[in-house]
Amino acid sequence: MVSITMKTLLLAAFVCLAVANNADKECGENEFLNPCGGCQRSCAIPSPMCSLQCRPPQCECLPDYVRDDEGRCIPESYCPKPCGKNAHWATCSTCQGTCKNPNPFCTKECKPPKCMCDHGFVLNDQGECIPTQAVVAVEDAPRCPANEQWVKCSGCDGTCKNQFPFCTRECKPPKCQCKPDKTISKDLSATPKAAASTKLLPEAMWQERALGYVLHVPRNLREPSSELHL
C-alpha cells in the first residue's frame, strides 16, 4: 500500500515539475498545453492507436481539431477529401460556376474548404465537372432538324448499320443529336430505329405523319404497295 502511494506521489511530483518547467511555453493557434502528453490526431491519421502512458507535457490540438500536413491545428472538417474527375480540393473555396451560370460574380471571401471544379470546368446538375465549352445556354441553342434534339454534352450516334454503338462517357461538344428512339440513315437524317432494318432507296425520304413515320418513295420509282407503313 505504501509502495503504491509512493509511486502516485512521485508521478504527481513529476507532472507538477514538468508543468512548472513548461509554464512559460506558448502554444500555437487552436492548441493547449497538455501536462500529460499523448499521441496526436492528424488529417492523415484521425484515429491513432494511443496508449495510456503519460508522456512529457506538450502542445496539442483542441478538441475537434487535428494537425494538417504542415503541423497546424485545423478543424477536422477542413482536412482534404478525395474529389471527383476534373475537380480539386480547395482549402479556401469560392463560388462555383455552373451550367446555368458559368461565370458567376465572386467576391474575395474565403469560404470553407470543399471540392471545386478545375479551371475550364463547371458543375452540372448531376454534380459532375464538365468542360465549360460544352455548356450552351438554352436560349442560344440552335433549332435542330426533325427527330433531333440539342444536347449540351454530346455522345456518339447510332446508325442504321450500328444502332447501338459502343460509346464512352466522354462529354463531347454540344450539337444536334438523334432523339433516344431515332438513328441516322444513309442520307444523314434521323429516322425511327424500327425503320433502320428496312432497305432504303437513295431517293426515299422519311415523312412524319400523325401515327408515326412512313417510307415515302417518289412516284417515278413506285411499285405497287411501295409506300411502307411502320
PDB file of C-alpha atoms in Angstrom:
ATOM      1  CA  MET A   1       0.000   0.000   0.000  1.00  0.00           C
ATOM      2  CA  VAL A   2       2.832   2.331   0.905  1.00  0.00           C
ATOM      3  CA  SER A   3       4.592   1.423  -2.334  1.00  0.00           C
ATOM      4  CA  ILE A   4       1.548   2.359  -4.432  1.00  0.00           C
ATOM      5  CA  THR A   5       1.115   5.644  -2.547  1.00  0.00           C
ATOM      6  CA  MET A   6       4.770   6.479  -3.070  1.00  0.00           C
ATOM      7  CA  LYS A   7       4.535   5.828  -6.792  1.00  0.00           C
ATOM      8  CA  THR A   8       1.470   8.040  -7.032  1.00  0.00           C
ATOM      9  CA  LEU A   9       3.232  10.841  -5.169  1.00  0.00           C
ATOM     10  CA  LEU A  10       6.312  10.552  -7.367  1.00  0.00           C
ATOM     11  CA  LEU A  11       4.160  10.680 -10.510  1.00  0.00           C
ATOM     12  CA  ALA A  12       2.301  13.734  -9.230  1.00  0.00           C
ATOM     13  CA  ALA A  13       5.584  15.419  -8.367  1.00  0.00           C
ATOM     14  CA  PHE A  14       6.912  14.638 -11.831  1.00  0.00           C
ATOM     15  CA  VAL A  15       3.847  16.127 -13.504  1.00  0.00           C
ATOM     16  CA  CYS A  16       3.984  19.240 -11.331  1.00  0.00           C
ATOM     17  CA  LEU A  17       7.670  19.689 -12.089  1.00  0.00           C
ATOM     18  CA  ALA A  18       7.095  19.226 -15.791  1.00  0.00           C
ATOM     19  CA  VAL A  19       4.237  21.730 -15.785  1.00  0.00           C
ATOM     20  CA  ALA A  20       6.343  24.219 -13.868  1.00  0.00           C
ATOM     21  CA  ASN A  21       9.203  23.832 -16.352  1.00  0.00           C
ATOM     22  CA  ASN A  22       6.817  24.383 -19.256  1.00  0.00           C
ATOM     23  CA  ALA A  23       4.681  27.076 -17.644  1.00  0.00           C
ATOM     24  CA  ASP A  24       6.135  29.724 -19.908  1.00  0.00           C
ATOM     25  CA  LYS A  25       5.784  27.608 -23.044  1.00  0.00           C
ATOM     26  CA  GLU A  26       3.427  29.195 -25.543  1.00  0.00           C
ATOM     27  CA  CYS A  27       1.277  27.060 -27.800  1.00  0.00           C
ATOM     28  CA  GLY A  28       0.101  27.952 -31.257  1.00  0.00           C
ATOM     29  CA  GLU A  29      -3.353  28.768 -32.565  1.00  0.00           C
ATOM     30  CA  ASN A  30      -6.013  26.196 -31.630  1.00  0.00           C
ATOM     31  CA  GLU A  31      -3.585  24.457 -29.257  1.00  0.00           C
ATOM     32  CA  PHE A  32      -3.327  23.942 -25.494  1.00  0.00           C
ATOM     33  CA  LEU A  33      -0.596  22.705 -23.181  1.00  0.00           C
ATOM     34  CA  ASN A  34      -1.321  19.152 -22.051  1.00  0.00           C
ATOM     35  CA  PRO A  35       0.670  18.302 -18.881  1.00  0.00           C
ATOM     36  CA  CYS A  36       0.295  14.621 -19.654  1.00  0.00           C
ATOM     37  CA  GLY A  37       1.055  14.430 -23.340  1.00  0.00           C
ATOM     38  CA  GLY A  38      -0.176  11.670 -25.619  1.00  0.00           C
ATOM     39  CA  CYS A  39      -0.283  10.812 -29.304  1.00  0.00           C
ATOM     40  CA  GLN A  40      -1.874  13.409 -31.524  1.00  0.00           C
ATOM     41  CA  ARG A  41      -4.552  13.148 -34.181  1.00  0.00           C
ATOM     42  CA  SER A  42      -3.913  14.365 -37.727  1.00  0.00           C
ATOM     43  CA  CYS A  43      -5.653  14.544 -41.099  1.00  0.00           C
ATOM     44  CA  ALA A  44      -3.635  11.524 -42.225  1.00  0.00           C
ATOM     45  CA  ILE A  45      -4.383   9.524 -39.027  1.00  0.00           C
ATOM     46  CA  PRO A  46      -7.569  10.890 -37.450  1.00  0.00           C
ATOM     47  CA  SER A  47      -7.909   7.947 -35.006  1.00  0.00           C
ATOM     48  CA  PRO A  48      -4.431   6.802 -33.924  1.00  0.00           C
ATOM     49  CA  MET A  49      -3.875   3.882 -31.537  1.00  0.00           C
ATOM     50  CA  CYS A  50      -2.784   5.569 -28.298  1.00  0.00           C
ATOM     51  CA  SER A  51      -1.587   4.010 -25.033  1.00  0.00           C
ATOM     52  CA  LEU A  52      -2.462   5.349 -21.570  1.00  0.00           C
ATOM     53  CA  GLN A  53       1.175   6.242 -20.958  1.00  0.00           C
ATOM     54  CA  CYS A  54       1.664   9.774 -19.668  1.00  0.00           C
ATOM     55  CA  ARG A  55       4.250  11.497 -21.809  1.00  0.00           C
ATOM     56  CA  PRO A  56       6.056  14.792 -21.213  1.00  0.00           C
ATOM     57  CA  PRO A  57       3.904  17.949 -21.468  1.00  0.00           C
ATOM     58  CA  GLN A  58       3.323  19.144 -24.995  1.00  0.00           C
ATOM     59  CA  CYS A  59       1.145  21.417 -27.078  1.00  0.00           C
ATOM     60  CA  GLU A  60      -1.792  19.549 -28.535  1.00  0.00           C
ATOM     61  CA  CYS A  61      -4.751  20.440 -30.721  1.00  0.00           C
ATOM     62  CA  LEU A  62      -8.012  21.497 -29.120  1.00  0.00           C
ATOM     63  CA  PRO A  63     -10.921  19.018 -29.238  1.00  0.00           C
ATOM     64  CA  ASP A  64     -12.341  18.553 -32.774  1.00  0.00           C
ATOM     65  CA  TYR A  65      -9.073  19.839 -34.235  1.00  0.00           C
ATOM     66  CA  VAL A  66      -6.324  17.813 -35.919  1.00  0.00           C
ATOM     67  CA  ARG A  67      -2.907  18.557 -37.357  1.00  0.00           C
ATOM     68  CA  ASP A  68      -2.608  19.100 -41.086  1.00  0.00           C
ATOM     69  CA  ASP A  69       0.394  18.251 -43.294  1.00  0.00           C
ATOM     70  CA  GLU A  70       2.130  21.455 -42.141  1.00  0.00           C
ATOM     71  CA  GLY A  71       1.622  20.715 -38.442  1.00  0.00           C
ATOM     72  CA  ARG A  72      -1.111  23.316 -37.881  1.00  0.00           C
ATOM     73  CA  CYS A  73      -4.218  22.546 -35.857  1.00  0.00           C
ATOM     74  CA  ILE A  74      -7.279  22.881 -38.102  1.00  0.00           C
ATOM     75  CA  PRO A  75     -10.924  21.792 -37.748  1.00  0.00           C
ATOM     76  CA  GLU A  76     -11.221  18.136 -38.711  1.00  0.00           C
ATOM     77  CA  SER A  77     -13.823  19.066 -41.319  1.00  0.00           C
ATOM     78  CA  TYR A  78     -11.157  21.128 -43.109  1.00  0.00           C
ATOM     79  CA  CYS A  79      -8.992  18.073 -43.873  1.00  0.00           C
ATOM     80  CA  PRO A  80      -8.623  17.402 -47.614  1.00  0.00           C
ATOM     81  CA  LYS A  81     -11.108  14.905 -49.063  1.00  0.00           C
ATOM     82  CA  PRO A  82     -10.929  12.967 -52.341  1.00  0.00           C
ATOM     83  CA  CYS A  83     -12.626  14.786 -55.217  1.00  0.00           C
ATOM     84  CA  GLY A  84     -14.161  13.542 -58.445  1.00  0.00           C
ATOM     85  CA  LYS A  85     -12.877  13.835 -62.011  1.00  0.00           C
ATOM     86  CA  ASN A  86     -11.823  17.337 -63.138  1.00  0.00           C
ATOM     87  CA  ALA A  87     -12.062  18.615 -59.534  1.00  0.00           C
ATOM     88  CA  HIS A  88      -9.646  19.502 -56.735  1.00  0.00           C
ATOM     89  CA  TRP A  89      -9.730  20.238 -53.004  1.00  0.00           C
ATOM     90  CA  ALA A  90      -9.737  23.973 -52.258  1.00  0.00           C
ATOM     91  CA  THR A  91      -8.730  24.994 -48.742  1.00  0.00           C
ATOM     92  CA  CYS A  92     -10.119  28.468 -49.420  1.00  0.00           C
ATOM     93  CA  SER A  93     -13.113  27.920 -51.668  1.00  0.00           C
ATOM     94  CA  THR A  94     -15.043  30.484 -53.667  1.00  0.00           C
ATOM     95  CA  CYS A  95     -18.248  30.494 -55.728  1.00  0.00           C
ATOM     96  CA  GLN A  96     -18.575  27.691 -58.264  1.00  0.00           C
ATOM     97  CA  GLY A  97     -19.517  28.157 -61.898  1.00  0.00           C
ATOM     98  CA  THR A  98     -22.436  26.036 -63.083  1.00  0.00           C
ATOM     99  CA  CYS A  99     -24.135  25.185 -66.385  1.00  0.00           C
ATOM    100  CA  LYS A 100     -26.791  27.827 -65.721  1.00  0.00           C
ATOM    101  CA  ASN A 101     -24.221  30.420 -64.596  1.00  0.00           C
ATOM    102  CA  PRO A 102     -20.733  29.568 -65.948  1.00  0.00           C
ATOM    103  CA  ASN A 103     -19.212  32.915 -64.887  1.00  0.00           C
ATOM    104  CA  PRO A 104     -20.735  33.957 -61.550  1.00  0.00           C
ATOM    105  CA  PHE A 105     -19.753  37.177 -59.809  1.00  0.00           C
ATOM    106  CA  CYS A 106     -17.397  36.115 -56.997  1.00  0.00           C
ATOM    107  CA  THR A 107     -16.009  38.097 -54.075  1.00  0.00           C
ATOM    108  CA  LYS A 108     -12.613  37.514 -52.484  1.00  0.00           C
ATOM    109  CA  GLU A 109     -14.276  35.961 -49.454  1.00  0.00           C
ATOM    110  CA  CYS A 110     -12.545  32.774 -48.269  1.00  0.00           C
ATOM    111  CA  LYS A 111     -15.277  30.163 -47.848  1.00  0.00           C
ATOM    112  CA  PRO A 112     -14.988  26.751 -46.124  1.00  0.00           C
ATOM    113  CA  PRO A 113     -12.857  24.108 -47.870  1.00  0.00           C
ATOM    114  CA  LYS A 114     -14.570  21.858 -50.403  1.00  0.00           C
ATOM    115  CA  CYS A 115     -14.127  20.142 -53.765  1.00  0.00           C
ATOM    116  CA  MET A 116     -14.260  22.577 -56.684  1.00  0.00           C
ATOM    117  CA  CYS A 117     -14.106  22.129 -60.451  1.00  0.00           C
ATOM    118  CA  ASP A 118     -10.737  22.644 -62.141  1.00  0.00           C
ATOM    119  CA  HIS A 119     -10.142  25.709 -64.297  1.00  0.00           C
ATOM    120  CA  GLY A 120     -12.145  25.448 -67.528  1.00  0.00           C
ATOM    121  CA  PHE A 121     -14.844  23.241 -65.999  1.00  0.00           C
ATOM    122  CA  VAL A 122     -18.267  23.940 -64.484  1.00  0.00           C
ATOM    123  CA  LEU A 123     -20.642  21.957 -62.274  1.00  0.00           C
ATOM    124  CA  ASN A 124     -23.674  20.351 -63.938  1.00  0.00           C
ATOM    125  CA  ASP A 125     -26.971  19.306 -62.348  1.00  0.00           C
ATOM    126  CA  GLN A 126     -25.577  15.830 -61.614  1.00  0.00           C
ATOM    127  CA  GLY A 127     -22.709  17.247 -59.536  1.00  0.00           C
ATOM    128  CA  GLU A 128     -20.094  16.471 -62.211  1.00  0.00           C
ATOM    129  CA  CYS A 129     -17.452  18.853 -63.541  1.00  0.00           C
ATOM    130  CA  ILE A 130     -17.778  19.189 -67.324  1.00  0.00           C
ATOM    131  CA  PRO A 131     -15.885  21.412 -69.811  1.00  0.00           C
ATOM    132  CA  THR A 132     -17.153  24.986 -69.937  1.00  0.00           C
ATOM    133  CA  GLN A 133     -17.186  24.817 -73.744  1.00  0.00           C
ATOM    134  CA  ALA A 134     -19.834  22.092 -73.525  1.00  0.00           C
ATOM    135  CA  VAL A 135     -22.246  24.498 -71.861  1.00  0.00           C
ATOM    136  CA  VAL A 136     -24.627  26.411 -74.081  1.00  0.00           C
ATOM    137  CA  ALA A 137     -27.455  28.498 -72.682  1.00  0.00           C
ATOM    138  CA  VAL A 138     -30.892  27.189 -73.555  1.00  0.00           C
ATOM    139  CA  GLU A 139     -31.799  30.410 -75.303  1.00  0.00           C
ATOM    140  CA  ASP A 140     -28.700  30.084 -77.501  1.00  0.00           C
ATOM    141  CA  ALA A 141     -29.441  26.504 -78.515  1.00  0.00           C
ATOM    142  CA  PRO A 142     -29.997  26.278 -82.294  1.00  0.00           C
ATOM    143  CA  ARG A 143     -33.056  24.703 -83.880  1.00  0.00           C
ATOM    144  CA  CYS A 144     -32.446  21.069 -84.791  1.00  0.00           C
ATOM    145  CA  PRO A 145     -33.875  19.081 -87.737  1.00  0.00           C
ATOM    146  CA  ALA A 146     -36.795  16.696 -87.278  1.00  0.00           C
ATOM    147  CA  ASN A 147     -36.210  13.800 -84.866  1.00  0.00           C
ATOM    148  CA  GLU A 148     -33.155  15.515 -83.394  1.00  0.00           C
ATOM    149  CA  GLN A 149     -32.570  17.455 -80.199  1.00  0.00           C
ATOM    150  CA  TRP A 150     -29.889  19.836 -78.881  1.00  0.00           C
ATOM    151  CA  VAL A 151     -27.605  18.252 -76.276  1.00  0.00           C
ATOM    152  CA  LYS A 152     -25.036  20.131 -74.212  1.00  0.00           C
ATOM    153  CA  CYS A 153     -22.883  17.048 -73.603  1.00  0.00           C
ATOM    154  CA  SER A 154     -22.990  15.041 -76.824  1.00  0.00           C
ATOM    155  CA  GLY A 155     -22.007  11.427 -77.427  1.00  0.00           C
ATOM    156  CA  CYS A 156     -21.947   9.016 -80.363  1.00  0.00           C
ATOM    157  CA  ASP A 157     -24.978   8.468 -82.616  1.00  0.00           C
ATOM    158  CA  GLY A 158     -26.364   5.135 -83.700  1.00  0.00           C
ATOM    159  CA  THR A 159     -26.715   4.404 -87.419  1.00  0.00           C
ATOM    160  CA  CYS A 160     -28.854   2.009 -89.451  1.00  0.00           C
ATOM    161  CA  LYS A 161     -25.912  -0.407 -89.634  1.00  0.00           C
ATOM    162  CA  ASN A 162     -24.992   0.021 -85.978  1.00  0.00           C
ATOM    163  CA  GLN A 163     -27.975   1.106 -83.893  1.00  0.00           C
ATOM    164  CA  PHE A 164     -26.235   0.530 -80.564  1.00  0.00           C
ATOM    165  CA  PRO A 165     -22.574   1.599 -80.904  1.00  0.00           C
ATOM    166  CA  PHE A 166     -20.121   1.277 -78.043  1.00  0.00           C
ATOM    167  CA  CYS A 167     -19.952   4.778 -76.530  1.00  0.00           C
ATOM    168  CA  THR A 168     -17.695   6.130 -73.799  1.00  0.00           C
ATOM    169  CA  ARG A 169     -18.915   8.553 -71.127  1.00  0.00           C
ATOM    170  CA  GLU A 170     -16.779  11.295 -72.685  1.00  0.00           C
ATOM    171  CA  CYS A 171     -18.554  14.645 -72.809  1.00  0.00           C
ATOM    172  CA  LYS A 172     -18.172  15.921 -76.370  1.00  0.00           C
ATOM    173  CA  PRO A 173     -19.029  19.421 -77.676  1.00  0.00           C
ATOM    174  CA  PRO A 174     -22.735  20.369 -77.850  1.00  0.00           C
ATOM    175  CA  LYS A 175     -24.598  19.587 -81.061  1.00  0.00           C
ATOM    176  CA  CYS A 176     -27.874  18.356 -82.571  1.00  0.00           C
ATOM    177  CA  GLN A 177     -28.212  14.644 -81.959  1.00  0.00           C
ATOM    178  CA  CYS A 178     -30.810  11.967 -82.731  1.00  0.00           C
ATOM    179  CA  LYS A 179     -33.535  11.534 -80.150  1.00  0.00           C
ATOM    180  CA  PRO A 180     -33.266   8.367 -77.996  1.00  0.00           C
ATOM    181  CA  ASP A 181     -35.598   6.318 -80.237  1.00  0.00           C
ATOM    182  CA  LYS A 182     -34.071   7.535 -83.520  1.00  0.00           C
ATOM    183  CA  THR A 183     -30.964   6.652 -85.523  1.00  0.00           C
ATOM    184  CA  ILE A 184     -29.036   8.083 -88.517  1.00  0.00           C
ATOM    185  CA  SER A 185     -29.995   6.915 -92.028  1.00  0.00           C
ATOM    186  CA  LYS A 186     -27.865   6.912 -95.170  1.00  0.00           C
ATOM    187  CA  ASP A 187     -28.819  10.483 -96.011  1.00  0.00           C
ATOM    188  CA  LEU A 188     -27.600  11.572 -92.541  1.00  0.00           C
ATOM    189  CA  SER A 189     -31.103  12.339 -91.316  1.00  0.00           C
ATOM    190  CA  ALA A 190     -32.563  10.993 -88.086  1.00  0.00           C
ATOM    191  CA  THR A 191     -35.106   8.215 -88.627  1.00  0.00           C
ATOM    192  CA  PRO A 192     -37.014   5.818 -86.327  1.00  0.00           C
ATOM    193  CA  LYS A 193     -34.935   2.842 -85.174  1.00  0.00           C
ATOM    194  CA  ALA A 194     -37.715   0.486 -86.269  1.00  0.00           C
ATOM    195  CA  ALA A 195     -37.083   1.584 -89.857  1.00  0.00           C
ATOM    196  CA  ALA A 196     -33.347   1.047 -89.739  1.00  0.00           C
ATOM    197  CA  SER A 197     -33.718  -2.599 -90.764  1.00  0.00           C
ATOM    198  CA  THR A 198     -35.813  -1.625 -93.826  1.00  0.00           C
ATOM    199  CA  LYS A 199     -33.964  -1.397 -97.133  1.00  0.00           C
ATOM    200  CA  LEU A 200     -33.855   2.264 -98.118  1.00  0.00           C
ATOM    201  CA  LEU A 201     -33.775   3.564-101.672  1.00  0.00           C
ATOM    202  CA  PRO A 202     -31.378   6.501-102.259  1.00  0.00           C
ATOM    203  CA  GLU A 203     -34.306   8.677-103.387  1.00  0.00           C
ATOM    204  CA  ALA A 204     -36.506   7.658-100.450  1.00  0.00           C
ATOM    205  CA  MET A 205     -37.173  10.018 -97.650  1.00  0.00           C
ATOM    206  CA  TRP A 206     -38.948   9.858 -94.313  1.00  0.00           C
ATOM    207  CA  GLN A 207     -42.093  11.849 -93.733  1.00  0.00           C
ATOM    208  CA  GLU A 208     -43.670  12.402 -90.340  1.00  0.00           C
ATOM    209  CA  ARG A 209     -47.377  11.642 -90.031  1.00  0.00           C
ATOM    210  CA  ALA A 210     -49.904  11.625 -87.237  1.00  0.00           C
ATOM    211  CA  LEU A 211     -49.389   7.941 -86.387  1.00  0.00           C
ATOM    212  CA  GLY A 212     -45.627   7.713 -86.816  1.00  0.00           C
ATOM    213  CA  TYR A 213     -43.401   7.575 -89.866  1.00  0.00           C
ATOM    214  CA  VAL A 214     -43.797   6.156 -93.386  1.00  0.00           C
ATOM    215  CA  LEU A 215     -41.253   5.400 -96.077  1.00  0.00           C
ATOM    216  CA  HIS A 216     -42.106   7.651 -98.979  1.00  0.00           C
ATOM    217  CA  VAL A 217     -40.876   6.817-102.490  1.00  0.00           C
ATOM    218  CA  PRO A 218     -41.155   9.282-105.412  1.00  0.00           C
ATOM    219  CA  ARG A 219     -43.848   8.432-107.986  1.00  0.00           C
ATOM    220  CA  ASN A 220     -41.401   7.588-110.788  1.00  0.00           C
ATOM    221  CA  LEU A 221     -39.851   4.846-108.613  1.00  0.00           C
ATOM    222  CA  ARG A 222     -43.021   3.454-107.098  1.00  0.00           C
ATOM    223  CA  GLU A 223     -44.147  -0.091-107.447  1.00  0.00           C
ATOM    224  CA  PRO A 224     -47.448  -1.484-106.183  1.00  0.00           C
ATOM    225  CA  SER A 225     -47.619  -1.045-102.387  1.00  0.00           C
ATOM    226  CA  SER A 226     -44.271   0.794-102.395  1.00  0.00           C
ATOM    227  CA  GLU A 227     -45.397   3.020 -99.524  1.00  0.00           C
ATOM    228  CA  LEU A 228     -44.473   1.048 -96.432  1.00  0.00           C
ATOM    229  CA  HIS A 229     -46.217   1.937 -93.158  1.00  0.00           C
ATOM    230  CA  LEU A 230     -44.343   1.276 -89.858  1.00  0.00           C
TER     231      LEU A 230
END
